CSV table of C-alpha atoms in Angstrom, one decimal:
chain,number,residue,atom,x,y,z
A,868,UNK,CA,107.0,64.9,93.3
A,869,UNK,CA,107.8,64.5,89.9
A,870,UNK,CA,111.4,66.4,88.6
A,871,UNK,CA,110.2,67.5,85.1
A,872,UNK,CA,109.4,71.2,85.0
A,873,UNK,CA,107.7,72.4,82.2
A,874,UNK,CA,109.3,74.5,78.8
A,875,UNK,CA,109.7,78.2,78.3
A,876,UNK,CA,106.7,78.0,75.6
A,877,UNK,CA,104.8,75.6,78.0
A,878,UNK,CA,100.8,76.6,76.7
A,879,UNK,CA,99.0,77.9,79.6
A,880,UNK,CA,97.4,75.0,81.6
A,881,UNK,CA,94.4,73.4,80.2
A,882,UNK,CA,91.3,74.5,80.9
A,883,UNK,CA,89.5,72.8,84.2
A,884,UNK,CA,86.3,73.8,85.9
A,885,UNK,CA,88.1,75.9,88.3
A,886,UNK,CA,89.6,77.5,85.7
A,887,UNK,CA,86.8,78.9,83.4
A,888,UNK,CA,85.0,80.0,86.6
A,889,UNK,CA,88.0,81.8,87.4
A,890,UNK,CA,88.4,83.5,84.1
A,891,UNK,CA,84.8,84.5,84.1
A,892,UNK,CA,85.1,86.0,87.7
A,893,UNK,CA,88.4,87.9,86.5
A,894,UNK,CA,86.1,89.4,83.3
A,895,UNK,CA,83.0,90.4,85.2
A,896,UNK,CA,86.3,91.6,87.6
A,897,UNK,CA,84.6,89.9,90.3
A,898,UNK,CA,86.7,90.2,92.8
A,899,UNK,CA,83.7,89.8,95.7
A,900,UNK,CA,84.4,85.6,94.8
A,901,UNK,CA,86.3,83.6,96.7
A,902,UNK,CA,89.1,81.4,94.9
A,903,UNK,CA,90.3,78.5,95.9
A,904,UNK,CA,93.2,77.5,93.4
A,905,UNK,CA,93.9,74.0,94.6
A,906,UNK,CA,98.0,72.7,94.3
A,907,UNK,CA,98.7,70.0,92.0
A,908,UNK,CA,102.0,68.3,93.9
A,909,UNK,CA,103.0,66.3,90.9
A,910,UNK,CA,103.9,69.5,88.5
A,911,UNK,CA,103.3,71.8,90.6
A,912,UNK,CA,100.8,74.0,88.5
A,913,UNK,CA,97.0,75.4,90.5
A,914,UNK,CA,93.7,74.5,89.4
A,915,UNK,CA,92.6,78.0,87.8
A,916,UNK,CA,96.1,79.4,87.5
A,917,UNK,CA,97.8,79.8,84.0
A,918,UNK,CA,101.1,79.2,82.9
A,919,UNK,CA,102.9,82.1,81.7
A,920,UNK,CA,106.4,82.9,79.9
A,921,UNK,CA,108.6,84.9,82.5
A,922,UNK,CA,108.7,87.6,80.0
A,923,UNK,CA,109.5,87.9,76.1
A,924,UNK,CA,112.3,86.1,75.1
A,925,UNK,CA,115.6,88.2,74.8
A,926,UNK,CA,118.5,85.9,75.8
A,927,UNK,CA,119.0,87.2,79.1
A,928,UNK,CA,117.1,84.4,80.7
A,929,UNK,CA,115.9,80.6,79.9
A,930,UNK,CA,114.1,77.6,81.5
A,931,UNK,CA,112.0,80.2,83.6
A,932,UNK,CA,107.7,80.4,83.9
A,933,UNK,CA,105.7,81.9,85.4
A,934,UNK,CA,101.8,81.6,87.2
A,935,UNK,CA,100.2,84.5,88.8
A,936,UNK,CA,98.3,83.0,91.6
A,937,UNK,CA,96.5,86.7,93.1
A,938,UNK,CA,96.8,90.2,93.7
A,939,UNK,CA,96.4,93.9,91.8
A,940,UNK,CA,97.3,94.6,88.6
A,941,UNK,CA,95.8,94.0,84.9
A,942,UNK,CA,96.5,90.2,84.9
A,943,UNK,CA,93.7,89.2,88.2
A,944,UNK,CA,92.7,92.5,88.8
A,945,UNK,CA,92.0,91.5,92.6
A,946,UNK,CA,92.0,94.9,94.5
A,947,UNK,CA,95.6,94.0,96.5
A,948,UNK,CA,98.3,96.2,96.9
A,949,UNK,CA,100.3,93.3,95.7
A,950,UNK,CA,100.9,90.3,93.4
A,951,UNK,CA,101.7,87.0,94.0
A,952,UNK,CA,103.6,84.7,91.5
A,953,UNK,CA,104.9,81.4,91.3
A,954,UNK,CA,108.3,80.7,89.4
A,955,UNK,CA,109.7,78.0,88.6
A,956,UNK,CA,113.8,77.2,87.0
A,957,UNK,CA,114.1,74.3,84.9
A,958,UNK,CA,117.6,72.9,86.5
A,959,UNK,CA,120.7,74.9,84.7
A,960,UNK,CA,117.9,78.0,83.9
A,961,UNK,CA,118.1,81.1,85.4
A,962,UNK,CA,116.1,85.0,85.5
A,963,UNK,CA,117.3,88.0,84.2
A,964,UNK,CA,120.0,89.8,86.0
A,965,UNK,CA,118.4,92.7,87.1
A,966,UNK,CA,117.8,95.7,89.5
A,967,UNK,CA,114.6,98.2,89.9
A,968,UNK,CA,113.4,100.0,92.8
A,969,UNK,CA,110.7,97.8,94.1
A,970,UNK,CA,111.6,95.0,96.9
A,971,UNK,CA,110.8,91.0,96.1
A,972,UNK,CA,110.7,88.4,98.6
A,973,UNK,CA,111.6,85.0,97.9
A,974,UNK,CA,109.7,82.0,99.2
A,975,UNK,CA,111.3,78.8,98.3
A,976,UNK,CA,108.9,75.7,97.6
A,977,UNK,CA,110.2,73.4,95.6
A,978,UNK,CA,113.6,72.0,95.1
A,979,UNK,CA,116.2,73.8,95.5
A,980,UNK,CA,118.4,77.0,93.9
A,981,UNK,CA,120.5,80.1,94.0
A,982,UNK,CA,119.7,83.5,94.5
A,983,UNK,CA,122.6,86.1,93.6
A,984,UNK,CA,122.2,89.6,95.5
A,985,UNK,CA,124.5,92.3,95.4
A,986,UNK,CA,127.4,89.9,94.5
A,987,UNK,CA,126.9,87.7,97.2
A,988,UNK,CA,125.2,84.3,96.6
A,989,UNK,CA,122.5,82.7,98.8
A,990,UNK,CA,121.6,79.0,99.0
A,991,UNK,CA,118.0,78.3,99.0
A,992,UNK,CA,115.8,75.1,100.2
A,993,UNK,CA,112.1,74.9,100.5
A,994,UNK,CA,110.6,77.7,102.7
A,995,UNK,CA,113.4,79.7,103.4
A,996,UNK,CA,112.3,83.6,102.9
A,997,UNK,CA,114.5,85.9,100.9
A,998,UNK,CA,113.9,89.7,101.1
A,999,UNK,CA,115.6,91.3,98.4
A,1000,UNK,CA,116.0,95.1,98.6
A,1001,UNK,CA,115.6,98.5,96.7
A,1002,UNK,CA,118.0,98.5,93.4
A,1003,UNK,CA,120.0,95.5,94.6
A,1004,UNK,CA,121.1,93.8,91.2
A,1005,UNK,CA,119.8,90.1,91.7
A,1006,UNK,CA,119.4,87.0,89.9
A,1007,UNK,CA,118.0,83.8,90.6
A,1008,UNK,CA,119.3,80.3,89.0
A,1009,UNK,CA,119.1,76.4,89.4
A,1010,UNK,CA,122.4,75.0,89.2
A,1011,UNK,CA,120.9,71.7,89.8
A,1012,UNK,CA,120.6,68.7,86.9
A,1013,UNK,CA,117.7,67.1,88.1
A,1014,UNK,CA,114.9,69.1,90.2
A,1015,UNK,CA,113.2,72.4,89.1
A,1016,UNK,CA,113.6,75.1,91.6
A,1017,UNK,CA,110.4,76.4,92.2
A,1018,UNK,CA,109.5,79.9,94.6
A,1019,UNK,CA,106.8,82.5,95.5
A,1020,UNK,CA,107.9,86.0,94.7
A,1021,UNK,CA,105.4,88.9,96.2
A,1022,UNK,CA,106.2,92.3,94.7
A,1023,UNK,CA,103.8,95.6,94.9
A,1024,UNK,CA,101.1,96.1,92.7
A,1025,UNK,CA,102.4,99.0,91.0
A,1026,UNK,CA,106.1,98.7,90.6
A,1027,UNK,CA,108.7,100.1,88.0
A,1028,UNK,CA,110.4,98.3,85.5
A,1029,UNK,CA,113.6,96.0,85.9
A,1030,UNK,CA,116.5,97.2,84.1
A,1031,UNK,CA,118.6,94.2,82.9
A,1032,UNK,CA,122.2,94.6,84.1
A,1033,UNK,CA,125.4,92.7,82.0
A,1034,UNK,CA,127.6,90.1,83.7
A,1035,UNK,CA,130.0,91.4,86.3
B,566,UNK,CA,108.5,67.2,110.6
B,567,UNK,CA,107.3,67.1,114.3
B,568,UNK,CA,103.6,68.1,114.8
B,569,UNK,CA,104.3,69.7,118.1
B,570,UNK,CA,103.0,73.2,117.5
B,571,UNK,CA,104.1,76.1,120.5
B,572,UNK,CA,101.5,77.7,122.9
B,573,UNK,CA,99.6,80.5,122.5
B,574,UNK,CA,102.1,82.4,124.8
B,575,UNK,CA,105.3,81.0,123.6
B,576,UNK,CA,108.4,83.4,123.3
B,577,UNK,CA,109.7,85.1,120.7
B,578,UNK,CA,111.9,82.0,119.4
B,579,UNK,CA,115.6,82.3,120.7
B,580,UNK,CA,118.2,84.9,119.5
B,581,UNK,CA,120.6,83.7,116.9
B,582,UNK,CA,123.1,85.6,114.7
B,583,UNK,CA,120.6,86.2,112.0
B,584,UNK,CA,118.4,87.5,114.4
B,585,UNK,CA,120.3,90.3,116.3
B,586,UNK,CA,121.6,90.8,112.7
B,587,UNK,CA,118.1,91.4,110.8
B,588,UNK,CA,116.6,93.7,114.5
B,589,UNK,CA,119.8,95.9,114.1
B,590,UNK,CA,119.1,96.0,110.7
B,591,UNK,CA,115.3,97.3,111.3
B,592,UNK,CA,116.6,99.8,114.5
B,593,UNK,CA,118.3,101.4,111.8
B,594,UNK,CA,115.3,101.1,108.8
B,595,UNK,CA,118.4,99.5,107.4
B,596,UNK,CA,115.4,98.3,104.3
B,597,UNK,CA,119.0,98.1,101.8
B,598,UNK,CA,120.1,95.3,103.9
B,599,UNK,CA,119.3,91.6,101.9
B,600,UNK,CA,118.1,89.0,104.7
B,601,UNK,CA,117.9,85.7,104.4
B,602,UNK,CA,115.4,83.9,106.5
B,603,UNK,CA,116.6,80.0,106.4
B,604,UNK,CA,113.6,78.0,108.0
B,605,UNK,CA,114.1,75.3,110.2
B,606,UNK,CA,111.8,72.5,109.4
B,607,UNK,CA,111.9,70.7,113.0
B,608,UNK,CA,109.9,73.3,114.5
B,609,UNK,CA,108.7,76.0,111.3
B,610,UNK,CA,110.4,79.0,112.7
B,611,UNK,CA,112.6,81.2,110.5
B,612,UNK,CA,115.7,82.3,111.3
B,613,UNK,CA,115.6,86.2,112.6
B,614,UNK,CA,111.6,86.0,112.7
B,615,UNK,CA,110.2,86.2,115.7
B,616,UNK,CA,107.4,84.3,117.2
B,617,UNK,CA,104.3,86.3,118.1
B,618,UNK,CA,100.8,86.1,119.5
B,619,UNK,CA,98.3,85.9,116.8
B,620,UNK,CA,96.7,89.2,118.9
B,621,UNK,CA,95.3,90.3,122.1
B,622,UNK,CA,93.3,87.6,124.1
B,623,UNK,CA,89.8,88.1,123.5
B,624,UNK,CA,88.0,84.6,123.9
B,625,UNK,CA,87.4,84.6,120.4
B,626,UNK,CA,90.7,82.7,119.7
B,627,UNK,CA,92.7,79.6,120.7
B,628,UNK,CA,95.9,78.0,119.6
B,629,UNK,CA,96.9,80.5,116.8
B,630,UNK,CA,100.7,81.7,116.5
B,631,UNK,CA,102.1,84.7,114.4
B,632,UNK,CA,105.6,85.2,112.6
B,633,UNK,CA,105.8,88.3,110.2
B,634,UNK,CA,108.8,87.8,107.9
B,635,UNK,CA,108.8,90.5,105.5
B,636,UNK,CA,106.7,94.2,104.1
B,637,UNK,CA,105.4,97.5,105.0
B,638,UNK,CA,104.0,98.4,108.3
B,639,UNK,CA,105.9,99.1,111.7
B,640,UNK,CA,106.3,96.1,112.5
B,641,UNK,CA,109.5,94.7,109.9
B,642,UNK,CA,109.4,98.8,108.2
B,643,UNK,CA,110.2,97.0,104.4
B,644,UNK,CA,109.3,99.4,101.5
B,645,UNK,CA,106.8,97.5,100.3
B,646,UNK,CA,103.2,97.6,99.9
B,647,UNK,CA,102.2,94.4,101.5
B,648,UNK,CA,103.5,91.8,104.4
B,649,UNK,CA,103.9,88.2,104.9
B,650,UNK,CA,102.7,86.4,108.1
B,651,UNK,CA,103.2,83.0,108.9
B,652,UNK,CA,100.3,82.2,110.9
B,653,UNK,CA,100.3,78.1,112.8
B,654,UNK,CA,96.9,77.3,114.5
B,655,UNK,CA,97.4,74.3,116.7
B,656,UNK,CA,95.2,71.3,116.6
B,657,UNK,CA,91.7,72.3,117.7
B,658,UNK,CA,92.5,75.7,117.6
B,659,UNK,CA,90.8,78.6,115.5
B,660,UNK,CA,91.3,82.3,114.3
B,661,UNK,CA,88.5,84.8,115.0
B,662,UNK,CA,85.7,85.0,113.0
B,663,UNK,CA,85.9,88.4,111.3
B,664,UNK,CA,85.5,90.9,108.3
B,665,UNK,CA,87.4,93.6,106.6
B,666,UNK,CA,87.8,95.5,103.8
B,667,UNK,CA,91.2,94.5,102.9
B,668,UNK,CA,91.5,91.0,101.1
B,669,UNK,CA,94.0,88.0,102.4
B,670,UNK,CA,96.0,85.5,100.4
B,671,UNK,CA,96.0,82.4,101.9
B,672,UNK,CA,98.9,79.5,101.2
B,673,UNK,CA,98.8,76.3,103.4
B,674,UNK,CA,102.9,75.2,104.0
B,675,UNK,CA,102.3,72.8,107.1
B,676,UNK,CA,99.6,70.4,107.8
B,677,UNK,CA,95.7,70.8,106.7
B,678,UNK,CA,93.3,72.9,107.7
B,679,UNK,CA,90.0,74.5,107.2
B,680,UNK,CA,88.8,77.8,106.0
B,681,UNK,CA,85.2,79.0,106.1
B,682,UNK,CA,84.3,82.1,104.0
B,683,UNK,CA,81.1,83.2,103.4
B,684,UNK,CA,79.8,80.2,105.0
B,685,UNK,CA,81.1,77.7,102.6
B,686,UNK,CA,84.4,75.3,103.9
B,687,UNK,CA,86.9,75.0,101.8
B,688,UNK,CA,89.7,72.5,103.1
B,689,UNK,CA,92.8,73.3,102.4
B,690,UNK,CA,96.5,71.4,102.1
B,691,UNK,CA,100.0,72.0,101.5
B,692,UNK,CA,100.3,74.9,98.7
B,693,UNK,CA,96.2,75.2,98.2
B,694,UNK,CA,96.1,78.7,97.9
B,695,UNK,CA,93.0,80.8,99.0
B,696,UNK,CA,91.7,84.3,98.0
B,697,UNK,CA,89.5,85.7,100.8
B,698,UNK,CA,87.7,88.8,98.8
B,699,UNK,CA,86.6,92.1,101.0
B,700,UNK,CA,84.4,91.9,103.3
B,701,UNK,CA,83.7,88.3,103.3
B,702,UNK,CA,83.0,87.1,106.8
B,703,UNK,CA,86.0,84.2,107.4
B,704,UNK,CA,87.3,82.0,110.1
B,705,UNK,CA,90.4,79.5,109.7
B,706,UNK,CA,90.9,76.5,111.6
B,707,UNK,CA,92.1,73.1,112.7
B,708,UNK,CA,89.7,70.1,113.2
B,709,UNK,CA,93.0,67.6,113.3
B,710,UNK,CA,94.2,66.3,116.4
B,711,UNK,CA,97.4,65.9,115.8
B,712,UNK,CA,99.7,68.8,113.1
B,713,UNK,CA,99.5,72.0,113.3
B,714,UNK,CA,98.0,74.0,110.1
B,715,UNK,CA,100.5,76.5,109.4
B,716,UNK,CA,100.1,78.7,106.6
B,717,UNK,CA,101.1,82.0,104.6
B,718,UNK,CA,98.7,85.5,104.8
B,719,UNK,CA,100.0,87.8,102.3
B,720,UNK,CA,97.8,91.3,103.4
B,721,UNK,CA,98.3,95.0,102.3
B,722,UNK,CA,100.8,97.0,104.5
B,723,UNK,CA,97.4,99.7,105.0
B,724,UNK,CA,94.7,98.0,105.8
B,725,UNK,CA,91.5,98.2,107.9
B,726,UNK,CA,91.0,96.8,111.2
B,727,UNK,CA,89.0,93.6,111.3
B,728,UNK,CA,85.7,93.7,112.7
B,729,UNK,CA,84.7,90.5,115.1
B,730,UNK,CA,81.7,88.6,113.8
B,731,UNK,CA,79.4,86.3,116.4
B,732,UNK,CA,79.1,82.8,115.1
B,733,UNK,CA,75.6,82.6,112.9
């Protein structure tokens, strides 16, 4: 597995045949279609699954992206209570240090990384399963030089907004 | 990583420290708590997750273990809208065939496997990740002989019950 990640402004993946299919279904909001959105192990990207910024860039985050795999919401529109999202740090990146109401958990799956919860800092390695609770300030970060760390994050569907929280 | 895969019947894996912490936790709808679950790659159990039968025995099932690690529902009482099972069918083994409203997300993390939706097969390996849409008549399974297909079902917290379908 190769250890380059990809850049903030990566451009969303290019286009494949799973891909268009994909956006069509999402248009028509076909969500009667199965999707198979096949792993590519040596960057770690989906066939049919875009590459997004984690969000705007304000300085309270860098080396993060993001791909939205399935679930509700205006982005797949798939009728799911939830969303599920791929992240990935390049190594010395980290998220926003943040709380809001709505839980995440944390599936590790590539490399390896930090998660920082309520003060407290947890190790992670592929697979291991983080819950993160209700308004607990958090922050996720690769203090590694070589590997991206790469996770799943599941959230709800409909979910408030972060509020960024300053350095301790 | 071994390819022994547990029995149908196995226990709920072993107490540890993280587990007595995380059911004390959950006694207490302690949902403020953060829990780590580290996974243990010999045998793909997570710490303070418990092993469970995929459901009651029907005859229309064989080989397929359970492990719900996080979400809504009774079962882990997470405010959250969704849950995530880790589901492990052993070799030769097989889920019901079935159909519901609600839809599943489907990530393979161990082994290969085989999902049939709709009729078509779609194969699937590590990180291949599979939307099931409503009401789509579905069946996973193993055709190895040898590793277990484990995989990730991310489902709504409220859903419907499944109805059993009789192979075509």
């Amino acid at each position: 597995m190769s250890p380059k990640s990809k850049p903030d402004n990566a451009p969303p993946a290019g286009p494949s045949c799973e891909f268009r299919a994909s956006a069509r279904a999402r248009a028509a909001g076909d969500a009667s279609r199965t999707r198979l959105h096949r792993f590519h192990p040596d960057d770690y990207t989906f066939a049919g699954v875009r590459t997004d910024r984690y969000k705007a860039a304000d300085g309270s985050w860098t080396g993060v992206l993001r791909r939205t795999l399935a679930g509700g919401g205006p982005l797949m529109g798939d009728p799911a209570a939830f969303e599920l999202r791929y992240f990935e740090i390049a190594p010395g990146g980290h998220t926003t240090r943040e709380r809001h109401e709505h839980v995440h958990v944390v599936v590790c799956v590539r490399g390896s990384g930090e998660a920082r919860v309520k003060g407290r800092r947890y190790t992670m390695a592929p697979l291991d399963t983080l819950y993160i609770p209700p308004q607990a300030v958090h922050q996720l970060m690769n203090p590694s030089d070589a590997e991206p760390f790469g996770f799943f994050c599941i959230v709800d569907a409909e979910r408030d907004r972060p509020v960024p929280v300053d350095p301790a």
